[in-house]
Coordinates of C-alpha atoms in Angstrom, one line a residue:
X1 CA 50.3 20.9 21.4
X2 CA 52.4 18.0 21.8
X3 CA 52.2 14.3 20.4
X4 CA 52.1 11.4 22.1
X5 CA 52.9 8.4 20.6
X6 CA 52.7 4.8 21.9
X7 CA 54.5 2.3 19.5
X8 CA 52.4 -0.8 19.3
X9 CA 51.1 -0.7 23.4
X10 CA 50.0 -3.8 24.8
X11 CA 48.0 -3.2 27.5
X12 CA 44.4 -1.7 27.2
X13 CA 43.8 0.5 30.2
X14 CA 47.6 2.5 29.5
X15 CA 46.0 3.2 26.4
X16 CA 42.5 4.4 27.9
X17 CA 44.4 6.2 30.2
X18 CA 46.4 8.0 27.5
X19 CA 43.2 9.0 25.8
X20 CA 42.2 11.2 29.2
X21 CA 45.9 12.2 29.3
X22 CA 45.4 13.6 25.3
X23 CA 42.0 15.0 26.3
X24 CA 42.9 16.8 29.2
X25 CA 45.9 18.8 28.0
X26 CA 45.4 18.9 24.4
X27 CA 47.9 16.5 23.1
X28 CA 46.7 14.3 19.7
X29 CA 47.8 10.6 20.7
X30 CA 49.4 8.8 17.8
X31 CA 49.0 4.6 18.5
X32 CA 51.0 2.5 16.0
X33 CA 49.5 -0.8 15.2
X34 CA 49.7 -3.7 16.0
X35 CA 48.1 -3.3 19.1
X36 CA 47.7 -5.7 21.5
X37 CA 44.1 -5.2 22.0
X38 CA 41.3 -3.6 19.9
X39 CA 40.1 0.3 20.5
X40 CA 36.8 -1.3 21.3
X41 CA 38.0 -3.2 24.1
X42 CA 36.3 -2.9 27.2
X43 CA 39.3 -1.9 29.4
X44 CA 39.8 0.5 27.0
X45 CA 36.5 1.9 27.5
X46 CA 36.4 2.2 31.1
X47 CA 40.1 3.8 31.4
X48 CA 38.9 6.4 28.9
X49 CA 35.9 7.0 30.4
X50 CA 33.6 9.6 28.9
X51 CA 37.3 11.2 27.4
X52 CA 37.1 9.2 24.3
X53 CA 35.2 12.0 21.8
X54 CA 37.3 14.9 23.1
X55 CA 40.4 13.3 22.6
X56 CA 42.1 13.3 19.2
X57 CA 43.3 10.1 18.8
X58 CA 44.6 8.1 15.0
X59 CA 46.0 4.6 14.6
X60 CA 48.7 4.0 12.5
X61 CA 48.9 0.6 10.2
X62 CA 53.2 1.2 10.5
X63 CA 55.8 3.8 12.1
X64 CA 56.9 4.6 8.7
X65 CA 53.0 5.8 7.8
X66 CA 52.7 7.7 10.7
X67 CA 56.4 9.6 10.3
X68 CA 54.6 10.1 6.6
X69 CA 52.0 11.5 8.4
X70 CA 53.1 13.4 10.7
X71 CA 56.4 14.9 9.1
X72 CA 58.0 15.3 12.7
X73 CA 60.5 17.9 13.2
X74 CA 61.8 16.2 16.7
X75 CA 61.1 12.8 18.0
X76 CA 61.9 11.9 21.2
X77 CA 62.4 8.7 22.3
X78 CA 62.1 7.5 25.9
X79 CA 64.3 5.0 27.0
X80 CA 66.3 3.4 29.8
X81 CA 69.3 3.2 27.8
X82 CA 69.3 7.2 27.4
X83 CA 71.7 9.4 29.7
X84 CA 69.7 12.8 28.8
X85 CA 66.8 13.2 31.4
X86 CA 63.7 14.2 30.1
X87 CA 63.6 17.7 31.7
X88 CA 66.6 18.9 30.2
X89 CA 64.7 18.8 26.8
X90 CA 63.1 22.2 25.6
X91 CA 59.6 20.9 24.8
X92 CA 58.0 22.7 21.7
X93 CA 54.6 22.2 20.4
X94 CA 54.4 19.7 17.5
X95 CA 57.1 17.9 19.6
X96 CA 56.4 14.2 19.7
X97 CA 57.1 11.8 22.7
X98 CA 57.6 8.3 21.5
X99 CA 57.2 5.7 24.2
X100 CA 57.8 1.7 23.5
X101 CA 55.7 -1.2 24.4
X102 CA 54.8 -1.9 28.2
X103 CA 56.5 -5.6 28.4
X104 CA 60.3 -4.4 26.1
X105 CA 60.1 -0.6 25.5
X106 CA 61.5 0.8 21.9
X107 CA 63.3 -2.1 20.0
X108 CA 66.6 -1.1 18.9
X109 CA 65.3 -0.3 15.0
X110 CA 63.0 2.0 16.0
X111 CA 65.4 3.9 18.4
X112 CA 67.8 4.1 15.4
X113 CA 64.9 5.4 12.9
X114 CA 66.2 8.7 10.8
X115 CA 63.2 10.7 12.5
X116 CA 64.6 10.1 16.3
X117 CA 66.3 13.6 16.8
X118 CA 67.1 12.4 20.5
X119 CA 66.9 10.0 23.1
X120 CA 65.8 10.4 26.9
X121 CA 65.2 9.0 29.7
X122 CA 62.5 9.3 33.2
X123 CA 65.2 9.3 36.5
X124 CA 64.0 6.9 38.8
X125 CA 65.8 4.4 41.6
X126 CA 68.3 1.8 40.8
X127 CA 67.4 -1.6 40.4
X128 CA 63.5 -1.0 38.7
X129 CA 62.3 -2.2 35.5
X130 CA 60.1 0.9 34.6
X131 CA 57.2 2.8 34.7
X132 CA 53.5 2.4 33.6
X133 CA 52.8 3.1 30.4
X134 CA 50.3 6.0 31.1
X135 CA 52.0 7.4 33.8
X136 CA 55.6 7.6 31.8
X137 CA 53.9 9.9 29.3
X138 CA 51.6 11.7 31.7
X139 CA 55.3 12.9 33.5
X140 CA 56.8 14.0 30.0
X141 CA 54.0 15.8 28.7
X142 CA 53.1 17.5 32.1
X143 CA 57.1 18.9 32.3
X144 CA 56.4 19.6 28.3
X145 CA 53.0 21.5 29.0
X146 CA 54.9 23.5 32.1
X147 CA 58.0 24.6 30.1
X148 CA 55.4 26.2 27.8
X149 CA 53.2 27.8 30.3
X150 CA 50.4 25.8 30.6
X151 CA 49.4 27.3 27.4
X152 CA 45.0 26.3 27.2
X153 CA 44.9 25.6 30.9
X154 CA 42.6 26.7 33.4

């Protein structure tokens, strides 16, 4: 399936909420430290719920371990300063879907890192910062999981 990855996420009930997203369509969720809380945090608890154990979720000390990792064929990573939408992509499994920090989004090094193959963007209105954490990747990987047929679902 597809791989989420949140680049050093601040806020503990996106991430929760990212572990249902993983275990509910089959996605591994890639989290690369530092955090801004600890996996054991409460909120993160109680956004996972019961999700936790069938989600497949690994935290990575550095972006550079987790690209050693994961030897990614495409990155992509969403932005506002993108002009490509995020449905004109062709999702394909293995895929990852790198997604910046809740207060800043990706910092300009990471968007210029040798794995990026591409960066887009989520449309919305003029004149808003962005959105949730959770729900930003929860979009992508839903338009991802469509364009390959649902493949898994019920």
């Amino acid at each position: 399936m597809f791989r989420i990855m949140f680049y050093q996420p601040c806020i503990p009930p996106n991430t929760g909420n990212a572990i249902r997203l993983a275990a509910n369509t089959g996605c591994e969720l890639h989290l690369i430290e530092p955090l801004g809380f600890s996996m054991s945090d409460a909120q993160v608890k109680r956004a996972g719920l019961d999700y936790h154990e069938m989600a497949t979720v690994t935290v990575h000390p550095d972006l550079g371990t987790a690209w050693t990792t994961l030897q990614p064929e495409r990155v992509f990573a969403f932005t506002a300063h993108a002009s490509r939408y995020h449905t004109d992509v062709e999702y394909r499994p293995g895929d990852v879907l790198l997604f910046g920090p809740e207060p800043t989004g990706l910092p300009d090094d990471v968007l210029a890192e040798p794995a990026v193959t591409d960066r887009v963007r989520i449309p919305m209105l003029a004149g808003r910062r962005s959105h949730n954490l959770a729900n930003a990747a929860s979009i992508v990987v839903y338009e991802a999981w469509r364009q390959n047929g649902f493949t898994g679902a019920v």
